[in-house]
CSV table of C-alpha atoms and ligand atoms in Angstrom, one decimal:
chain,number,residue,atom,x,y,z
X,1,MET,CA,-12.0,7.4,25.0
X,2,SER,CA,-14.0,6.5,21.9
X,3,VAL,CA,-13.5,7.4,18.6
X,4,VAL,CA,-15.0,10.0,16.7
X,5,VAL,CA,-16.1,9.4,13.1
X,6,ALA,CA,-16.1,12.3,10.5
X,7,GLU,CA,-17.7,12.0,7.3
X,8,THR,CA,-17.3,15.2,5.8
X,9,VAL,CA,-14.4,17.2,5.1
X,10,SER,CA,-15.5,20.1,7.3
X,11,GLU,CA,-16.1,18.0,10.1
X,12,LEU,CA,-12.8,16.6,10.0
X,13,ARG,CA,-11.1,20.0,9.5
X,14,GLY,CA,-12.7,21.1,12.5
X,15,LEU,CA,-11.7,18.0,14.6
X,16,VAL,CA,-8.2,18.6,13.7
X,17,GLN,CA,-7.7,22.3,13.6
X,18,GLY,CA,-4.7,23.3,15.6
X,19,ARG,CA,-3.7,20.0,16.2
X,20,THR,CA,-0.3,17.9,14.7
X,21,VAL,CA,-1.8,15.0,12.9
X,22,ALA,CA,0.1,11.6,12.0
X,23,LEU,CA,-2.3,9.9,9.1
X,24,VAL,CA,-3.0,6.5,8.4
X,25,PRO,CA,-4.8,6.2,4.8
X,26,THR,CA,-6.6,3.1,4.6
X,27,MET,CA,-9.2,1.3,2.6
X,28,GLY,CA,-10.6,-0.2,5.5
X,29,ALA,CA,-10.7,-4.1,6.0
X,30,LEU,CA,-8.2,-3.6,8.5
X,31,HIS,CA,-5.6,-6.1,9.3
X,32,ASP,CA,-2.4,-6.4,11.6
X,33,GLY,CA,-0.5,-4.6,8.6
X,34,HIS,CA,-2.7,-1.4,9.4
X,35,LEU,CA,-2.6,-1.7,12.9
X,36,ALA,CA,1.3,-2.1,12.6
X,37,LEU,CA,0.7,1.7,10.9
X,38,ILE,CA,-1.3,2.7,14.1
X,39,ALA,CA,1.3,1.3,16.2
X,40,ARG,CA,4.1,3.6,14.5
X,41,ALA,CA,1.6,6.5,14.6
X,42,ARG,CA,1.5,5.9,18.4
X,43,GLU,CA,5.0,6.2,18.8
X,44,LEU,CA,5.1,9.5,16.6
X,45,VAL,CA,2.6,10.8,19.3
X,46,THR,CA,4.8,9.7,22.3
X,47,ALA,CA,7.6,11.4,21.1
X,48,ALA,CA,5.8,14.3,20.5
X,49,THR,CA,6.1,14.5,16.7
X,50,ALA,CA,2.1,14.5,16.3
X,51,ASP,CA,-0.4,14.9,19.0
X,52,THR,CA,-3.6,13.1,17.4
X,53,ILE,CA,-4.0,9.8,15.2
X,54,VAL,CA,-6.0,10.1,12.2
X,55,ALA,CA,-7.4,7.0,10.4
X,56,SER,CA,-8.8,7.3,7.0
X,57,ILE,CA,-11.2,4.7,5.6
X,58,PHE,CA,-12.4,5.2,1.9
X,59,VAL,CA,-12.6,2.6,-0.8
X,60,ASN,CA,-11.2,4.9,-3.3
X,61,PRO,CA,-13.0,4.0,-6.8
X,62,LEU,CA,-10.5,6.2,-8.7
X,63,GLN,CA,-7.7,3.8,-8.1
X,64,PHE,CA,-10.0,0.7,-9.5
X,65,GLY,CA,-10.1,-0.3,-13.3
X,66,PRO,CA,-12.7,-1.5,-15.0
X,67,GLY,CA,-13.4,-5.6,-14.0
X,68,GLU,CA,-11.3,-5.2,-11.0
X,69,ASP,CA,-12.6,-5.8,-7.6
X,70,LEU,CA,-14.3,-2.3,-6.6
X,71,ASP,CA,-17.4,-3.7,-5.5
X,72,LYS,CA,-16.0,-6.9,-4.3
X,73,TYR,CA,-13.7,-5.1,-2.0
X,74,PRO,CA,-14.3,-6.2,1.6
X,75,ARG,CA,-16.1,-3.5,3.5
X,76,THR,CA,-15.9,-4.1,7.3
X,77,MET,CA,-16.8,-0.5,9.1
X,78,ASP,CA,-18.0,-1.9,12.2
X,79,ASP,CA,-15.2,-4.1,12.8
X,80,ASP,CA,-12.5,-1.6,11.7
X,81,LEU,CA,-13.9,1.0,13.8
X,82,ALA,CA,-13.6,-1.6,16.7
X,83,LYS,CA,-10.2,-2.0,15.7
X,84,LEU,CA,-9.1,1.2,15.5
X,85,GLU,CA,-10.7,2.3,19.0
X,86,ALA,CA,-9.1,-0.3,20.6
X,87,ALA,CA,-5.6,0.6,19.1
X,88,GLY,CA,-6.2,4.3,20.4
X,89,VAL,CA,-7.0,6.2,17.5
X,90,ALA,CA,-8.7,9.5,18.2
X,91,VAL,CA,-10.3,10.2,14.8
X,92,VAL,CA,-11.6,8.5,11.7
X,93,PHE,CA,-12.2,10.1,8.5
X,94,ALA,CA,-15.0,8.0,6.7
X,95,PRO,CA,-16.2,10.1,3.6
X,96,SER,CA,-18.9,9.3,1.0
X,97,VAL,CA,-17.8,8.9,-2.8
X,98,GLU,CA,-19.8,12.1,-3.0
X,99,GLN,CA,-18.0,13.7,-0.5
X,100,MET,CA,-14.8,13.0,-2.1
X,101,TYR,CA,-15.7,13.6,-5.4
X,102,PRO,CA,-18.9,15.8,-5.3
X,103,ASP,CA,-18.5,17.0,-9.1
X,104,GLY,CA,-18.1,13.1,-10.2
X,105,VAL,CA,-16.0,13.1,-12.9
X,106,LEU,CA,-12.6,14.9,-11.6
X,107,ALA,CA,-11.4,17.9,-13.9
X,108,THR,CA,-8.0,17.6,-12.3
X,109,LYS,CA,-5.6,14.7,-11.2
X,110,VAL,CA,-2.2,13.7,-9.9
X,111,THR,CA,-0.2,11.8,-12.8
X,112,SER,CA,2.0,9.2,-11.8
X,113,GLY,CA,4.0,9.1,-15.0
X,114,THR,CA,6.5,6.3,-16.2
X,115,ILE,CA,6.7,4.7,-13.1
X,116,GLY,CA,3.0,4.6,-12.4
X,117,SER,CA,2.6,2.6,-15.7
X,118,LEU,CA,5.2,-0.1,-14.8
X,119,PHE,CA,4.6,-3.3,-13.0
X,120,GLU,CA,1.1,-2.5,-10.8
X,121,GLY,CA,0.5,0.0,-13.4
X,122,ARG,CA,0.8,-2.1,-16.5
X,123,THR,CA,-2.1,-4.3,-15.8
X,124,ARG,CA,-4.0,-1.7,-13.7
X,125,ALA,CA,-4.0,1.3,-16.0
X,126,GLY,CA,-5.0,4.7,-14.1
X,127,HIS,CA,-4.4,2.9,-10.5
X,128,PHE,CA,-1.6,5.2,-9.5
X,129,ASP,CA,-3.0,8.2,-10.9
X,130,GLY,CA,-6.3,7.2,-8.6
X,131,VAL,CA,-4.0,6.4,-5.5
X,132,LEU,CA,-2.1,9.8,-5.8
X,133,THR,CA,-4.8,11.6,-6.4
X,134,VAL,CA,-6.8,10.3,-3.3
X,135,VAL,CA,-3.6,10.7,-1.0
X,136,ALA,CA,-3.1,14.7,-2.3
X,137,LYS,CA,-6.8,15.1,-1.6
X,138,LEU,CA,-6.1,13.4,2.0
X,139,LEU,CA,-2.8,15.5,2.6
X,140,ASN,CA,-4.7,18.7,1.6
X,141,ILE,CA,-7.9,17.7,4.0
X,142,VAL,CA,-5.9,16.5,7.0
X,143,ASP,CA,-2.7,18.5,6.9
X,144,PRO,CA,-1.0,15.8,8.3
X,145,THR,CA,2.7,16.6,9.8
X,146,ALA,CA,3.5,12.6,9.0
X,147,VAL,CA,1.7,10.1,6.8
X,148,LEU,CA,2.2,6.4,7.3
X,149,PHE,CA,2.2,3.7,4.5
X,150,GLY,CA,3.0,-0.1,4.4
X,151,GLN,CA,6.3,-1.3,2.5
X,152,LYS,CA,4.3,-4.0,1.2
X,153,ASP,CA,2.9,-1.6,-1.4
X,154,ALA,CA,6.3,-0.8,-2.8
X,155,GLN,CA,5.5,1.0,-5.8
X,156,GLN,CA,2.6,3.2,-4.1
X,157,VAL,CA,5.2,4.1,-1.0
X,158,PHE,CA,7.8,5.3,-4.0
X,159,LEU,CA,5.3,7.0,-6.0
X,160,VAL,CA,3.8,8.9,-2.7
X,161,GLN,CA,7.3,9.7,-1.9
X,162,ARG,CA,8.1,11.3,-5.3
X,163,MET,CA,4.6,13.4,-5.1
X,164,VAL,CA,5.1,14.4,-1.6
X,165,ARG,CA,8.5,15.9,-3.1
X,166,ASP,CA,7.4,17.1,-6.4
X,167,LEU,CA,4.6,18.6,-5.1
X,168,SER,CA,5.9,20.2,-1.9
X,169,PHE,CA,3.3,18.7,0.5
X,170,ALA,CA,4.5,19.7,4.1
X,171,THR,CA,4.5,16.0,5.2
X,172,THR,CA,6.7,13.5,6.2
X,173,VAL,CA,6.3,10.1,4.6
X,174,VAL,CA,6.6,7.2,7.1
X,175,VAL,CA,7.0,3.6,5.7
X,176,VAL,CA,6.5,0.9,8.0
X,177,GLU,CA,7.7,-2.9,7.1
X,178,THR,CA,5.5,-5.7,5.8
X,179,VAL,CA,3.9,-7.8,8.5
X,180,ARG,CA,3.5,-11.3,7.9
X,181,GLU,CA,2.1,-14.5,8.8
X,182,ASP,CA,4.4,-17.1,10.3
X,183,THR,CA,4.3,-18.8,7.1
X,184,GLY,CA,6.0,-15.6,5.2
X,185,LEU,CA,2.5,-14.5,3.5
X,186,ALA,CA,2.4,-10.9,3.7
X,187,LEU,CA,-0.7,-9.4,5.3
X,188,SER,CA,-3.3,-7.8,2.6
X,189,SER,CA,-7.3,-7.4,2.8
X,190,ARG,CA,-7.4,-9.7,-0.4
X,191,ASN,CA,-6.0,-12.4,1.9
X,192,ARG,CA,-9.5,-13.2,2.8
X,193,PHE,CA,-10.4,-14.4,-0.8
X,194,LEU,CA,-7.9,-17.2,-0.6
X,195,ASP,CA,-9.4,-20.8,0.1
X,196,ALA,CA,-7.4,-23.0,2.3
X,197,LYS,CA,-5.5,-24.5,-0.8
X,198,GLU,CA,-4.8,-21.1,-2.2
X,199,HIS,CA,-3.5,-19.9,1.0
X,200,ARG,CA,-0.9,-22.5,1.5
X,201,ALA,CA,0.0,-21.9,-2.4
X,202,ALA,CA,0.3,-18.4,-1.8
X,203,ARG,CA,3.0,-18.9,0.6
X,204,ALA,CA,5.1,-19.1,-2.5
X,205,LEU,CA,5.4,-15.6,-3.0
X,206,SER,CA,7.2,-14.8,-0.1
X,207,ALA,CA,9.4,-17.8,-0.3
X,208,ALA,CA,10.4,-16.8,-3.7
X,209,LEU,CA,11.3,-13.5,-2.3
X,210,GLU,CA,13.3,-15.3,0.5
X,211,ALA,CA,15.2,-17.4,-2.6
X,212,ALA,CA,16.1,-14.2,-4.5
X,213,ALA,CA,17.5,-12.3,-1.4
X,214,SER,CA,19.6,-15.5,-0.8
X,215,SER,CA,21.0,-15.3,-4.5
X,216,GLY,CA,21.9,-11.6,-4.6
X,217,ASP,CA,25.6,-12.6,-4.5
X,218,ARG,CA,25.6,-14.3,-7.7
X,219,GLY,CA,23.8,-11.5,-9.7
X,220,ILE,CA,20.5,-10.7,-11.5
X,221,ASP,CA,20.1,-13.5,-13.5
X,222,SER,CA,20.6,-15.9,-10.2
X,223,VAL,CA,18.3,-13.7,-8.4
X,224,LEU,CA,15.4,-13.9,-11.0
X,225,ALA,CA,15.8,-17.7,-11.7
X,226,ALA,CA,15.7,-18.5,-7.7
X,227,ALA,CA,12.9,-16.9,-7.3
X,228,GLN,CA,11.1,-18.2,-10.8
X,229,SER,CA,11.9,-21.6,-9.6
X,230,VAL,CA,9.8,-21.6,-6.5
X,231,LEU,CA,7.1,-20.1,-7.9
X,232,MET,CA,6.9,-22.3,-10.9
X,233,GLY,CA,6.7,-25.1,-8.5
X,234,GLU,CA,3.7,-24.0,-7.4
X,235,ASN,CA,1.2,-24.5,-9.7
X,236,LEU,CA,-1.8,-22.6,-8.2
X,237,VAL,CA,0.3,-19.7,-8.7
X,238,ALA,CA,0.1,-17.6,-12.2
X,239,LEU,CA,2.6,-15.0,-12.2
X,240,ASP,CA,2.3,-11.7,-13.4
X,241,TYR,CA,5.7,-10.1,-12.9
X,242,LEU,CA,8.6,-10.6,-11.3
X,243,ALA,CA,11.4,-7.8,-11.1
X,244,VAL,CA,14.3,-6.2,-9.5
X,245,VAL,CA,14.6,-2.7,-9.1
X,246,ASN,CA,17.1,0.2,-8.0
X,247,PRO,CA,15.2,1.7,-5.0
X,248,THR,CA,16.1,5.3,-6.0
X,249,THR,CA,14.7,5.0,-9.3
X,250,PHE,CA,12.3,2.2,-9.1
X,251,LEU,CA,13.3,1.1,-12.6
X,252,PRO,CA,14.6,-2.2,-13.3
X,253,VAL,CA,18.5,-3.0,-12.8
X,254,ASP,CA,20.8,-4.0,-15.4
X,255,ASP,CA,23.4,-6.8,-15.1
X,256,ALA,CA,26.2,-4.3,-13.8
X,257,TYR,CA,24.3,-2.9,-11.1
X,258,ARG,CA,25.7,-3.7,-7.6
X,259,GLY,CA,24.2,-2.5,-4.7
X,260,PRO,CA,20.9,-2.4,-2.9
X,261,ALA,CA,17.6,-3.4,-4.8
X,262,ARG,CA,14.0,-4.3,-4.4
X,263,VAL,CA,12.5,-7.8,-6.0
X,264,LEU,CA,9.1,-7.3,-6.9
X,265,VAL,CA,6.5,-10.0,-7.6
X,266,ALA,CA,2.7,-10.1,-8.5
X,267,ALA,CA,0.9,-13.3,-8.9
X,268,ARG,CA,-2.6,-14.5,-9.3
X,269,VAL,CA,-3.5,-17.3,-6.7
X,270,GLY,CA,-7.0,-18.7,-7.9
X,271,SER,CA,-8.7,-15.4,-8.9
X,272,THR,CA,-6.8,-13.3,-6.4
X,273,ARG,CA,-4.0,-11.0,-7.2
X,274,LEU,CA,-1.4,-10.7,-4.6
X,275,ILE,CA,1.8,-8.8,-4.3
X,276,ASP,CA,5.1,-8.8,-2.1
X,277,ASN,CA,8.6,-7.6,-2.3
X,278,GLU,CA,11.8,-7.7,-0.4
X,279,LYS,CA,14.7,-5.6,0.3
X,280,ILE,CA,17.9,-7.3,-1.4
X,281,HIS,CA,21.5,-6.6,-2.0
X,282,LEU,CA,22.9,-7.4,-5.8
X,283,GLY,CA,26.6,-8.1,-4.9
X,284,GLY,CA,29.6,-10.3,-6.6
B,301,PAF,O1,-2.7,1.5,0.2
B,301,PAF,C1,-4.4,1.7,0.1
B,301,PAF,O2,-5.2,1.3,1.1
B,301,PAF,C2,-4.7,2.9,-0.6
B,301,PAF,O3,-4.1,2.5,-1.9
B,301,PAF,C3,-4.8,4.4,-0.1
B,301,PAF,C4,-3.3,4.4,0.2
B,301,PAF,C5,-5.6,4.1,1.4
B,301,PAF,C6,-5.2,5.2,-1.0
B,301,PAF,O4,-6.7,4.7,-1.4
């Protein structure tokens, strides 16, 4: 069965009318992390939770700030469609910018509030407003019963879950674990920008998270120190932030906090900005 590509909102709506959809939103440049989302969507179809998988491919200008890599962002449509077809996706929604934003500048946007201005939002002002706005539009266009996201973008996942609850979207957010290379490096569309030395250096991010996780029993200071010492041992890695958050609030935990937490890391490796995160338990 070959994949059908809808380029307009009305084509897409026609194709999914009367169907229960599992939606996998992407910006293309697909890798095995995206294919893990499709595999999970296929399980939803097998379990009769959904009867169709729709993947969207849209490099959303609204989530890129001035000076970010919108023009450089990899666009690999033919390759992406071949991967999606091989993975059994029935419908791909690949709209143009004009189709998604027909009036150019939007009069209405979703705002991501305080959490959207922390961590990724500190260096990427407006990024999460752009993400939430396009995800809200995709949910309105596709009306999926389930929408799937990768845990690698932990802050995005948290904010989308909040938006779905806050704005009462009738969909379930399904979160899929990060897919990693054997070296531990989390898969990302931006990994292709790393040269061989940078690629080796980039392993420090996941190694730092592992070091953090194994220090959880000794408290927050030890967690941060363990991760920092790994990152500082790699001179091609320029740390942007390292933080430990409470998964229910996405706010940094204080010294007294005990329980489940998530360590977040963002760093520039050469000119490529990478993020990663890992679940930990703060005890002691
Ligand atoms: O994670 C991404 O690829 C994007 O942020 C998303 C969710 C497709 C919105 O453009």
